Amino acid sequence: MTLANYLFTSESVSEGHPDKVCDRISDAVVDTYLTQEPHARVACETMVTTNRIVLAGEVRGPASITADTLEDVTRNCVREIGYEQDGFHWAKAHVDIYVHAQSTDIAMGVDAAGNKDDGAGDQGIMFGYACRETEALMPAPIYYSHAILHSLAEARHSGAAPGLGPDSKSQVTLQYESGQPVRAASIVVSTQHSATLKQDDVRELVRPHVVNVLPDGWMCDEDNFYVNPTGRFVIGGPHGDAGLTGRKIIVDTYGGAAPHGGGAFSGKDPSKVDRSAAYAARYLAKNVVAAGLAERCTIQLAYAIGVSHPLSVYVDNHGTGEVDEARLAAALVDAMDLSPRGIREHLGLNKPIYARTAAYGHFGREPEPDGGFSWERATLADDLRSALG
């Protein structure tokens, strides 16, 4: 039996969270290679701690991209995020680069050769999800968690909130009635701030960014509105907590409202199906819901390293579908080539469009003119409606 009335919670973290600093740097490295060579291969991991940044990974691309190039990219990311603190400073942090050539064994399985198409860059399962809880067809708790932090970041960057620091987290708990979100039961926001601000000052700085993001009448009561519940958050970012690429995979996707295959996105070029197939699965699920074929849709794709086409395509409309799921799965396979090459070409993924995805979610964003967030377009909806009658 499906639960109709319940509470559900999702969290987000800002661009200044230590793990997101790492995601941003790793994705900026991907963009650097794709700018010069659209079919470059990149698998970049980043670690940050007090005034130290370490890059490691494997690449195949232009020799003109040197360790000095990657150090400049790294420092620029930290500067753009806004770190000029004693414990973590874009100009003063020590940067170590341990990036080397991609394994020839991996390249042999992934590259096209003769009659063999590009294979998947690894085995794995990827999920996509969409629902009608928000205009972006995203689950409401993660959607509003992202929006609160994005609003705070815009105020910080514009100078409207100079007392706030880059590191912050949000958590939104929504009350569901008859399966639909109706109000916030509690809101938690923790944000780094200057030593001159007291907890009540920070609370009032944060409040409008919550109230203005939530739908009218959704704000929780005062007893359930938590801002910096520890009382002080001056030491933050990588100085307060070490960070690693790929540790916020639920923040990056659906906030726990849908399954996750386990693979992170950031630092990977689109030959890696951890990234590209997860984007394809979201694209298909969103088009199913946008076409009116279901109120909720989960799609799973499975791949084997070196094999070009998915081993399975699974569709679950959670009892909300207008057509049989087996028919829908067949229609999706007909509508889009789900090989790694087909996904990259259909969605235009061999472009430097990834650094912008590193914070505030990979899904539920507006498609951009240069091809950014192309997987958020609803360009298959009409074709699916026609194919399925």
mmCIF file of C-alpha atoms in Angstrom:
data_model
loop_
_atom_site.group_PDB
_atom_site.id
_atom_site.type_symbol
_atom_site.label_atom_id
_atom_site.label_comp_id
_atom_site.label_asym_id
_atom_site.label_seq_id
_atom_site.Cartn_x
_atom_site.Cartn_y
_atom_site.Cartn_z
ATOM 1 C CA MET A 1 0.000 0.000 0.000
ATOM 2 C CA THR A 2 1.352 3.436 -0.940
ATOM 3 C CA LEU A 3 1.613 5.913 1.933
ATOM 4 C CA ALA A 4 -0.504 8.998 1.186
ATOM 5 C CA ASN A 5 0.275 11.304 4.137
ATOM 6 C CA TYR A 6 3.885 11.602 5.262
ATOM 7 C CA LEU A 7 6.931 13.814 5.756
ATOM 8 C CA PHE A 8 9.847 13.701 3.319
ATOM 9 C CA THR A 9 13.210 15.465 3.639
ATOM 10 C CA SER A 10 16.004 16.386 1.221
ATOM 11 C CA GLU A 11 19.183 18.387 1.663
ATOM 12 C CA SER A 12 21.431 20.529 -0.519
ATOM 13 C CA VAL A 13 24.896 22.014 -0.074
ATOM 14 C CA SER A 14 26.321 25.194 -1.580
ATOM 15 C CA GLU A 15 29.153 25.742 -4.043
ATOM 16 C CA GLY A 16 31.393 26.536 -1.063
ATOM 17 C CA HIS A 17 30.832 23.229 0.700
ATOM 18 C CA PRO A 18 34.177 21.351 0.679
ATOM 19 C CA ASP A 19 32.869 18.473 -1.441
ATOM 20 C CA LYS A 20 31.310 20.913 -3.902
ATOM 21 C CA VAL A 21 34.565 22.865 -4.183
ATOM 22 C CA CYS A 22 36.075 19.575 -5.341
ATOM 23 C CA ASP A 23 33.236 18.876 -7.781
ATOM 24 C CA ARG A 24 33.635 22.362 -9.246
ATOM 25 C CA ILE A 25 37.386 21.956 -9.764
ATOM 26 C CA SER A 26 37.027 18.475 -11.269
ATOM 27 C CA ASP A 27 34.339 19.646 -13.682
ATOM 28 C CA ALA A 28 36.374 22.712 -14.635
ATOM 29 C CA VAL A 29 39.178 20.322 -15.589
ATOM 30 C CA VAL A 30 36.714 18.431 -17.811
ATOM 31 C CA ASP A 31 35.662 21.716 -19.439
ATOM 32 C CA THR A 32 39.300 22.706 -20.010
ATOM 33 C CA TYR A 33 39.963 19.526 -21.984
ATOM 34 C CA LEU A 34 36.673 19.579 -23.916
ATOM 35 C CA THR A 35 37.280 23.204 -24.928
ATOM 36 C CA GLN A 36 40.421 22.160 -26.785
ATOM 37 C CA GLU A 37 39.392 18.620 -27.797
ATOM 38 C CA PRO A 38 35.668 17.695 -27.760
ATOM 39 C CA HIS A 39 36.488 13.974 -27.573
ATOM 40 C CA ALA A 40 39.102 14.224 -24.827
ATOM 41 C CA ARG A 41 38.902 11.708 -22.007
ATOM 42 C CA VAL A 42 38.984 12.901 -18.408
ATOM 43 C CA ALA A 43 38.549 11.227 -15.025
ATOM 44 C CA CYS A 44 39.613 13.806 -12.432
ATOM 45 C CA GLU A 45 39.331 13.592 -8.654
ATOM 46 C CA THR A 46 40.008 16.480 -6.276
ATOM 47 C CA MET A 47 40.716 16.615 -2.540
ATOM 48 C CA VAL A 48 40.779 19.787 -0.442
ATOM 49 C CA THR A 49 41.744 20.588 3.130
ATOM 50 C CA THR A 50 43.323 23.526 4.957
ATOM 51 C CA ASN A 51 45.102 25.544 2.242
ATOM 52 C CA ARG A 52 45.842 22.440 0.201
ATOM 53 C CA ILE A 53 44.313 21.118 -3.013
ATOM 54 C CA VAL A 54 45.219 17.809 -4.647
ATOM 55 C CA LEU A 55 44.189 16.766 -8.170
ATOM 56 C CA ALA A 56 44.553 13.179 -9.371
ATOM 57 C CA GLY A 57 43.246 11.184 -12.284
ATOM 58 C CA GLU A 58 43.616 10.069 -15.870
ATOM 59 C CA VAL A 59 43.284 12.063 -19.070
ATOM 60 C CA ARG A 60 43.718 11.783 -22.790
ATOM 61 C CA GLY A 61 43.877 15.111 -24.544
ATOM 62 C CA PRO A 62 46.052 17.954 -25.830
ATOM 63 C CA ALA A 63 49.607 18.087 -24.488
ATOM 64 C CA SER A 64 49.228 21.873 -24.358
ATOM 65 C CA ILE A 65 47.175 21.398 -21.169
ATOM 66 C CA THR A 66 49.925 21.203 -18.579
ATOM 67 C CA ALA A 67 50.090 20.977 -14.799
ATOM 68 C CA ASP A 68 50.462 24.767 -14.744
ATOM 69 C CA THR A 69 47.249 25.064 -16.788
ATOM 70 C CA LEU A 70 45.386 22.864 -14.320
ATOM 71 C CA GLU A 71 46.736 24.815 -11.358
ATOM 72 C CA ASP A 72 45.456 28.051 -12.905
ATOM 73 C CA VAL A 73 42.053 26.435 -13.501
ATOM 74 C CA THR A 74 41.975 25.239 -9.894
ATOM 75 C CA ARG A 75 42.826 28.606 -8.381
ATOM 76 C CA ASN A 76 40.284 30.359 -10.571
ATOM 77 C CA CYS A 77 37.528 28.028 -9.375
ATOM 78 C CA VAL A 78 38.320 28.748 -5.732
ATOM 79 C CA ARG A 79 38.456 32.478 -6.427
ATOM 80 C CA GLU A 80 35.078 32.438 -8.204
ATOM 81 C CA ILE A 81 33.479 30.543 -5.327
ATOM 82 C CA GLY A 82 34.743 33.280 -3.019
ATOM 83 C CA TYR A 83 37.428 31.776 -0.780
ATOM 84 C CA GLU A 84 39.872 34.389 0.468
ATOM 85 C CA GLN A 85 40.096 33.151 4.057
ATOM 86 C CA ASP A 86 43.183 32.472 6.150
ATOM 87 C CA GLY A 87 42.464 28.739 6.222
ATOM 88 C CA PHE A 88 41.569 28.456 2.533
ATOM 89 C CA HIS A 89 42.623 31.096 0.015
ATOM 90 C CA TRP A 90 42.575 30.847 -3.763
ATOM 91 C CA ALA A 91 46.027 32.441 -4.109
ATOM 92 C CA LYS A 92 47.745 30.939 -1.048
ATOM 93 C CA ALA A 93 46.621 27.309 -1.084
ATOM 94 C CA HIS A 94 49.230 24.741 -2.131
ATOM 95 C CA VAL A 95 48.134 22.844 -5.268
ATOM 96 C CA ASP A 96 49.462 19.364 -6.125
ATOM 97 C CA ILE A 97 48.751 17.869 -9.568
ATOM 98 C CA TYR A 98 48.875 14.078 -10.014
ATOM 99 C CA VAL A 99 47.176 13.644 -13.395
ATOM 100 C CA HIS A 100 48.490 11.091 -15.889
ATOM 101 C CA ALA A 101 47.563 9.402 -19.183
ATOM 102 C CA GLN A 102 44.445 7.221 -19.409
ATOM 103 C CA SER A 103 44.972 3.461 -19.177
ATOM 104 C CA THR A 104 45.369 1.850 -22.611
ATOM 105 C CA ASP A 105 43.314 -1.104 -21.352
ATOM 106 C CA ILE A 106 40.344 1.193 -20.670
ATOM 107 C CA ALA A 107 40.840 3.031 -23.973
ATOM 108 C CA MET A 108 40.778 -0.267 -25.893
ATOM 109 C CA GLY A 109 37.337 -1.130 -24.521
ATOM 110 C CA VAL A 110 35.830 2.316 -24.896
ATOM 111 C CA ASP A 111 37.119 3.504 -28.290
ATOM 112 C CA ALA A 112 35.413 2.726 -31.577
ATOM 113 C CA ALA A 113 37.441 0.463 -33.878
ATOM 114 C CA GLY A 114 36.526 -1.238 -37.140
ATOM 115 C CA ASN A 115 32.876 -2.307 -36.871
ATOM 116 C CA LYS A 116 32.853 -1.701 -33.111
ATOM 117 C CA ASP A 117 31.104 1.429 -31.846
ATOM 118 C CA ASP A 118 32.203 3.353 -28.758
ATOM 119 C CA GLY A 119 31.699 1.200 -25.684
ATOM 120 C CA ALA A 120 30.538 2.282 -22.255
ATOM 121 C CA GLY A 121 33.352 3.624 -20.094
ATOM 122 C CA ASP A 122 32.402 1.305 -17.231
ATOM 123 C CA GLN A 123 29.756 -1.119 -16.079
ATOM 124 C CA GLY A 124 26.967 0.231 -13.930
ATOM 125 C CA ILE A 125 23.329 1.172 -13.487
ATOM 126 C CA MET A 126 21.943 4.677 -13.865
ATOM 127 C CA PHE A 127 18.559 6.080 -12.885
ATOM 128 C CA GLY A 128 16.436 8.952 -14.104
ATOM 129 C CA TYR A 129 13.321 10.342 -12.462
ATOM 130 C CA ALA A 130 10.647 12.977 -13.005
ATOM 131 C CA CYS A 131 7.393 13.907 -11.281
ATOM 132 C CA ARG A 132 4.807 16.682 -11.285
ATOM 133 C CA GLU A 133 5.593 18.141 -7.860
ATOM 134 C CA THR A 134 7.257 21.253 -9.351
ATOM 135 C CA GLU A 135 7.291 23.063 -12.698
ATOM 136 C CA ALA A 136 10.767 21.643 -13.294
ATOM 137 C CA LEU A 137 9.276 18.127 -12.890
ATOM 138 C CA MET A 138 11.531 17.536 -9.886
ATOM 139 C CA PRO A 139 10.740 16.314 -6.360
ATOM 140 C CA ALA A 140 9.808 19.355 -4.295
ATOM 141 C CA PRO A 141 12.115 18.858 -1.245
ATOM 142 C CA ILE A 142 15.370 18.817 -3.231
ATOM 143 C CA TYR A 143 14.119 21.511 -5.622
ATOM 144 C CA TYR A 144 13.483 23.988 -2.796
ATOM 145 C CA SER A 145 16.627 22.983 -0.895
ATOM 146 C CA HIS A 146 18.697 23.937 -3.955
ATOM 147 C CA ALA A 147 16.732 27.139 -4.529
ATOM 148 C CA ILE A 148 17.308 28.432 -0.986
ATOM 149 C CA LEU A 149 21.089 28.050 -1.262
ATOM 150 C CA HIS A 150 21.209 29.427 -4.787
ATOM 151 C CA SER A 151 19.358 32.534 -3.584
ATOM 152 C CA LEU A 152 21.811 32.972 -0.689
ATOM 153 C CA ALA A 153 24.770 32.562 -3.063
ATOM 154 C CA GLU A 154 23.419 35.208 -5.430
ATOM 155 C CA ALA A 155 23.044 37.638 -2.532
ATOM 156 C CA ARG A 156 26.587 36.903 -1.359
ATOM 157 C CA HIS A 157 28.131 37.339 -4.820
ATOM 158 C CA SER A 158 26.188 40.550 -5.501
ATOM 159 C CA GLY A 159 27.298 42.120 -2.221
ATOM 160 C CA ALA A 160 23.759 42.206 -0.833
ATOM 161 C CA ALA A 161 24.773 39.851 2.001
ATOM 162 C CA PRO A 162 28.465 40.543 2.699
ATOM 163 C CA GLY A 163 28.369 38.861 6.103
ATOM 164 C CA LEU A 164 27.750 35.423 4.637
ATOM 165 C CA GLY A 165 30.501 32.973 3.699
ATOM 166 C CA PRO A 166 30.656 30.451 0.838
ATOM 167 C CA ASP A 167 29.948 27.284 2.849
ATOM 168 C CA SER A 168 26.292 26.481 3.545
ATOM 169 C CA LYS A 169 23.751 23.669 3.752
ATOM 170 C CA SER A 170 19.982 23.467 3.645
ATOM 171 C CA GLN A 171 17.439 20.816 4.517
ATOM 172 C CA VAL A 172 13.748 20.953 3.656
ATOM 173 C CA THR A 173 11.105 18.676 5.181
ATOM 174 C CA LEU A 174 7.744 18.821 3.418
ATOM 175 C CA GLN A 175 4.345 17.591 4.552
ATOM 176 C CA TYR A 176 2.648 15.413 1.933
ATOM 177 C CA GLU A 177 -1.114 14.934 1.876
ATOM 178 C CA SER A 178 -2.715 12.507 -0.566
ATOM 179 C CA GLY A 179 0.741 12.055 -2.046
ATOM 180 C CA GLN A 180 1.284 15.754 -2.824
ATOM 181 C CA PRO A 181 3.472 18.324 -1.000
ATOM 182 C CA VAL A 182 1.399 20.999 0.724
ATOM 183 C CA ARG A 183 3.690 22.849 3.181
ATOM 184 C CA ALA A 184 7.070 22.879 4.900
ATOM 185 C CA ALA A 185 7.138 21.043 8.207
ATOM 186 C CA SER A 186 10.679 22.219 8.996
ATOM 187 C CA ILE A 187 13.546 24.115 7.377
ATOM 188 C CA VAL A 188 17.215 23.900 8.355
ATOM 189 C CA VAL A 189 19.837 26.301 6.988
ATOM 190 C CA SER A 190 23.426 26.423 8.189
ATOM 191 C CA THR A 191 25.607 29.092 6.623
ATOM 192 C CA GLN A 192 29.130 30.294 7.220
ATOM 193 C CA HIS A 193 29.229 33.906 8.413
ATOM 194 C CA SER A 194 31.554 36.610 9.614
ATOM 195 C CA ALA A 195 32.545 36.692 13.285
ATOM 196 C CA THR A 196 30.697 39.993 13.727
ATOM 197 C CA LEU A 197 27.267 38.412 13.139
ATOM 198 C CA LYS A 198 25.256 36.783 15.910
ATOM 199 C CA GLN A 199 22.916 33.836 15.402
ATOM 200 C CA ASP A 200 19.794 36.031 15.342
ATOM 201 C CA ASP A 201 21.434 38.298 12.734
ATOM 202 C CA VAL A 202 22.125 35.331 10.487
ATOM 203 C CA ARG A 203 18.590 34.041 10.988
ATOM 204 C CA GLU A 204 17.113 37.294 9.698
ATOM 205 C CA LEU A 205 19.552 37.375 6.768
ATOM 206 C CA VAL A 206 18.476 33.874 5.770
ATOM 207 C CA ARG A 207 14.725 34.229 6.350
ATOM 208 C CA PRO A 208 13.734 36.088 3.128
ATOM 209 C CA HIS A 209 15.685 33.623 1.013
ATOM 210 C CA VAL A 210 13.520 30.837 2.413
ATOM 211 C CA VAL A 211 10.183 32.675 2.368
ATOM 212 C CA ASN A 212 10.662 33.957 -1.183
ATOM 213 C CA VAL A 213 11.631 30.530 -2.546
ATOM 214 C CA LEU A 214 8.772 28.517 -1.047
ATOM 215 C CA PRO A 215 5.253 28.743 -2.502
ATOM 216 C CA ASP A 216 2.924 31.145 -0.695
ATOM 217 C CA GLY A 217 1.770 29.801 2.650
ATOM 218 C CA TRP A 218 4.325 26.990 2.791
ATOM 219 C CA MET A 219 6.691 28.490 5.383
ATOM 220 C CA CYS A 220 7.009 26.415 8.541
ATOM 221 C CA ASP A 221 6.356 27.829 12.029
ATOM 222 C CA GLU A 222 9.153 29.540 13.970
ATOM 223 C CA ASP A 223 9.836 26.557 16.221
ATOM 224 C CA ASN A 224 10.722 24.467 13.179
ATOM 225 C CA PHE A 225 12.843 27.072 11.393
ATOM 226 C CA TYR A 226 16.449 26.274 12.291
ATOM 227 C CA VAL A 227 19.285 28.579 11.256
ATOM 228 C CA ASN A 228 22.819 27.680 12.362
ATOM 229 C CA PRO A 229 21.482 25.461 15.142
ATOM 230 C CA THR A 230 24.974 25.018 16.640
ATOM 231 C CA GLY A 231 24.976 28.792 17.254
ATOM 232 C CA ARG A 232 28.155 29.701 15.309
ATOM 233 C CA PHE A 233 29.584 28.847 11.874
ATOM 234 C CA VAL A 234 32.629 31.063 11.270
ATOM 235 C CA ILE A 235 35.209 28.369 10.468
ATOM 236 C CA GLY A 236 33.961 26.573 7.376
ATOM 237 C CA GLY A 237 34.854 25.316 3.932
ATOM 238 C CA PRO A 238 37.907 23.096 3.454
ATOM 239 C CA HIS A 239 39.537 24.611 6.550
ATOM 240 C CA GLY A 240 36.722 23.196 8.689
ATOM 241 C CA ASP A 241 36.187 19.914 6.872
ATOM 242 C CA ALA A 242 38.096 18.096 4.121
ATOM 243 C CA GLY A 243 36.342 17.614 0.793
ATOM 244 C CA LEU A 244 36.384 15.059 -2.024
ATOM 245 C CA THR A 245 34.892 14.858 -5.503
ATOM 246 C CA GLY A 246 31.748 12.780 -5.816
ATOM 247 C CA ARG A 247 30.560 12.630 -2.211
ATOM 248 C CA LYS A 248 27.220 14.388 -2.743
ATOM 249 C CA ILE A 249 25.541 12.116 -5.267
ATOM 250 C CA ILE A 250 22.084 12.346 -3.668
ATOM 251 C CA VAL A 251 22.323 16.138 -3.543
ATOM 252 C CA ASP A 252 23.276 16.048 -7.230
ATOM 253 C CA THR A 253 20.211 14.024 -8.250
ATOM 254 C CA TYR A 254 16.784 13.657 -6.619
ATOM 255 C CA GLY A 255 17.377 14.160 -2.913
ATOM 256 C CA GLY A 256 16.587 10.541 -2.083
ATOM 257 C CA ALA A 257 13.167 10.603 -3.762
ATOM 258 C CA ALA A 258 14.395 8.189 -6.457
ATOM 259 C CA PRO A 259 17.019 5.409 -6.666
ATOM 260 C CA HIS A 260 20.666 6.152 -7.442
ATOM 261 C CA GLY A 261 23.017 3.788 -9.228
ATOM 262 C CA GLY A 262 25.978 4.874 -7.116
ATOM 263 C CA GLY A 263 28.243 6.571 -9.656
ATOM 264 C CA ALA A 264 29.201 10.227 -9.220
ATOM 265 C CA PHE A 265 29.085 12.696 -12.121
ATOM 266 C CA SER A 266 31.702 15.388 -11.585
ATOM 267 C CA GLY A 267 35.165 15.067 -13.078
ATOM 268 C CA LYS A 268 34.035 12.658 -15.801
ATOM 269 C CA ASP A 269 33.867 13.302 -19.530
ATOM 270 C CA PRO A 270 30.638 12.152 -21.263
ATOM 271 C CA SER A 271 32.103 8.850 -22.480
ATOM 272 C CA LYS A 272 31.580 7.741 -18.863
ATOM 273 C CA VAL A 273 28.025 6.426 -18.631
ATOM 274 C CA ASP A 274 27.958 7.240 -14.904
ATOM 275 C CA ARG A 275 27.375 10.753 -16.157
ATOM 276 C CA SER A 276 25.957 10.619 -19.687
ATOM 277 C CA ALA A 277 23.521 7.739 -19.152
ATOM 278 C CA ALA A 278 22.214 9.312 -15.930
ATOM 279 C CA TYR A 279 21.556 12.466 -17.966
ATOM 280 C CA ALA A 280 19.843 10.375 -20.659
ATOM 281 C CA ALA A 281 17.676 8.607 -18.081
ATOM 282 C CA ARG A 282 16.557 11.951 -16.618
ATOM 283 C CA TYR A 283 15.877 13.257 -20.137
ATOM 284 C CA LEU A 284 13.672 10.277 -20.969
ATOM 285 C CA ALA A 285 11.834 10.310 -17.635
ATOM 286 C CA LYS A 286 11.184 14.035 -17.929
ATOM 287 C CA ASN A 287 9.836 13.636 -21.457
ATOM 288 C CA VAL A 288 7.528 10.822 -20.341
ATOM 289 C CA VAL A 289 6.019 13.072 -17.657
ATOM 290 C CA ALA A 290 6.008 16.163 -19.895
ATOM 291 C CA ALA A 291 4.119 14.148 -22.530
ATOM 292 C CA GLY A 292 1.392 13.353 -19.997
ATOM 293 C CA LEU A 293 2.144 9.626 -20.129
ATOM 294 C CA ALA A 294 2.675 9.411 -16.344
ATOM 295 C CA GLU A 295 2.604 11.552 -13.221
ATOM 296 C CA ARG A 296 5.835 9.932 -11.976
ATOM 297 C CA CYS A 297 8.455 8.013 -13.904
ATOM 298 C CA THR A 298 11.627 6.162 -12.927
ATOM 299 C CA ILE A 299 13.947 4.797 -15.619
ATOM 300 C CA GLN A 300 16.916 2.481 -15.104
ATOM 301 C CA LEU A 301 19.644 1.886 -17.692
ATOM 302 C CA ALA A 302 22.362 -0.770 -17.279
ATOM 303 C CA TYR A 303 25.701 -0.980 -19.133
ATOM 304 C CA ALA A 304 28.791 -3.189 -19.413
ATOM 305 C CA ILE A 305 32.261 -1.734 -20.005
ATOM 306 C CA GLY A 306 33.191 -1.813 -23.686
ATOM 307 C CA VAL A 307 29.610 -2.673 -24.791
ATOM 308 C CA SER A 308 27.847 0.020 -26.777
ATOM 309 C CA HIS A 309 24.157 -0.584 -26.037
ATOM 310 C CA PRO A 310 22.436 -0.883 -22.655
ATOM 311 C CA LEU A 311 21.906 -4.349 -21.258
ATOM 312 C CA SER A 312 18.478 -3.367 -19.966
ATOM 313 C CA VAL A 313 15.983 -0.502 -20.031
ATOM 314 C CA TYR A 314 13.490 -0.544 -17.147
ATOM 315 C CA VAL A 315 10.526 1.817 -16.709
ATOM 316 C CA ASP A 316 8.365 2.241 -13.595
ATOM 317 C CA ASN A 317 5.494 4.723 -13.649
ATOM 318 C CA HIS A 318 4.517 3.990 -10.031
ATOM 319 C CA GLY A 319 0.922 3.193 -10.964
ATOM 320 C CA THR A 320 0.415 6.595 -12.599
ATOM 321 C CA GLY A 321 1.031 5.623 -16.239
ATOM 322 C CA GLU A 322 -1.334 6.019 -19.180
ATOM 323 C CA VAL A 323 0.329 3.251 -21.235
ATOM 324 C CA ASP A 324 1.857 -0.162 -20.587
ATOM 325 C CA GLU A 325 5.429 0.163 -19.303
ATOM 326 C CA ALA A 326 6.802 -2.456 -21.683
ATOM 327 C CA ARG A 327 5.382 -0.515 -24.647
ATOM 328 C CA LEU A 328 6.787 2.684 -23.196
ATOM 329 C CA ALA A 329 10.261 1.171 -22.750
ATOM 330 C CA ALA A 330 10.237 0.015 -26.393
ATOM 331 C CA ALA A 331 9.134 3.473 -27.539
ATOM 332 C CA LEU A 332 11.960 5.105 -25.576
ATOM 333 C CA VAL A 333 14.555 2.813 -27.167
ATOM 334 C CA ASP A 334 13.157 3.722 -30.602
ATOM 335 C CA ALA A 335 13.148 7.439 -29.778
ATOM 336 C CA MET A 336 16.781 7.712 -28.642
ATOM 337 C CA ASP A 337 19.997 5.853 -29.392
ATOM 338 C CA LEU A 338 21.145 4.889 -25.900
ATOM 339 C CA SER A 339 24.691 3.934 -26.872
ATOM 340 C CA PRO A 340 27.353 6.207 -25.326
ATOM 341 C CA ARG A 341 27.926 7.823 -28.735
ATOM 342 C CA GLY A 342 24.170 8.175 -29.343
ATOM 343 C CA ILE A 343 23.619 9.851 -25.986
ATOM 344 C CA ARG A 344 26.509 12.275 -26.498
ATOM 345 C CA GLU A 345 25.300 13.261 -29.953
ATOM 346 C CA HIS A 346 21.604 13.497 -29.044
ATOM 347 C CA LEU A 347 22.248 15.682 -26.003
ATOM 348 C CA GLY A 348 25.330 17.505 -27.354
ATOM 349 C CA LEU A 349 27.501 16.503 -24.415
ATOM 350 C CA ASN A 350 30.993 16.959 -25.917
ATOM 351 C CA LYS A 351 31.045 20.607 -24.886
ATOM 352 C CA PRO A 352 32.530 22.541 -21.940
ATOM 353 C CA ILE A 353 29.226 22.699 -20.048
ATOM 354 C CA TYR A 354 30.032 20.919 -16.800
ATOM 355 C CA ALA A 355 31.485 23.324 -14.206
ATOM 356 C CA ARG A 356 28.067 24.975 -13.915
ATOM 357 C CA THR A 357 26.486 21.642 -12.958
ATOM 358 C CA ALA A 358 28.705 21.134 -9.912
ATOM 359 C CA ALA A 359 26.426 22.939 -7.422
ATOM 360 C CA TYR A 360 22.658 23.248 -6.948
ATOM 361 C CA GLY A 361 21.833 20.016 -8.769
ATOM 362 C CA HIS A 362 22.370 18.494 -12.180
ATOM 363 C CA PHE A 363 18.617 18.203 -12.750
ATOM 364 C CA GLY A 364 15.688 20.604 -12.702
ATOM 365 C CA ARG A 365 17.741 23.425 -14.243
ATOM 366 C CA GLU A 366 16.857 25.576 -17.263
ATOM 367 C CA PRO A 367 18.374 24.454 -20.598
ATOM 368 C CA GLU A 368 20.916 27.027 -21.802
ATOM 369 C CA PRO A 369 21.600 28.395 -25.302
ATOM 370 C CA ASP A 370 25.122 26.932 -25.475
ATOM 371 C CA GLY A 371 23.862 23.408 -24.739
ATOM 372 C CA GLY A 372 24.137 23.448 -20.971
ATOM 373 C CA PHE A 373 21.515 21.253 -19.241
ATOM 374 C CA SER A 374 20.365 19.928 -22.623
ATOM 375 C CA TRP A 375 18.955 16.885 -20.816
ATOM 376 C CA GLU A 376 16.291 19.143 -19.313
ATOM 377 C CA ARG A 377 14.627 19.795 -22.689
ATOM 378 C CA ALA A 378 11.237 18.208 -23.372
ATOM 379 C CA THR A 379 11.939 17.694 -27.071
ATOM 380 C CA LEU A 380 10.752 14.068 -27.215
ATOM 381 C CA ALA A 381 7.330 14.628 -25.651
ATOM 382 C CA ASP A 382 5.383 15.080 -28.894
ATOM 383 C CA ASP A 383 7.104 12.095 -30.540
ATOM 384 C CA LEU A 384 6.315 9.860 -27.575
ATOM 385 C CA ARG A 385 2.667 10.894 -27.556
ATOM 386 C CA SER A 386 2.411 10.154 -31.277
ATOM 387 C CA ALA A 387 4.203 6.819 -31.026
ATOM 388 C CA LEU A 388 2.009 5.619 -28.176
ATOM 389 C CA GLY A 389 -1.272 6.975 -29.465
#
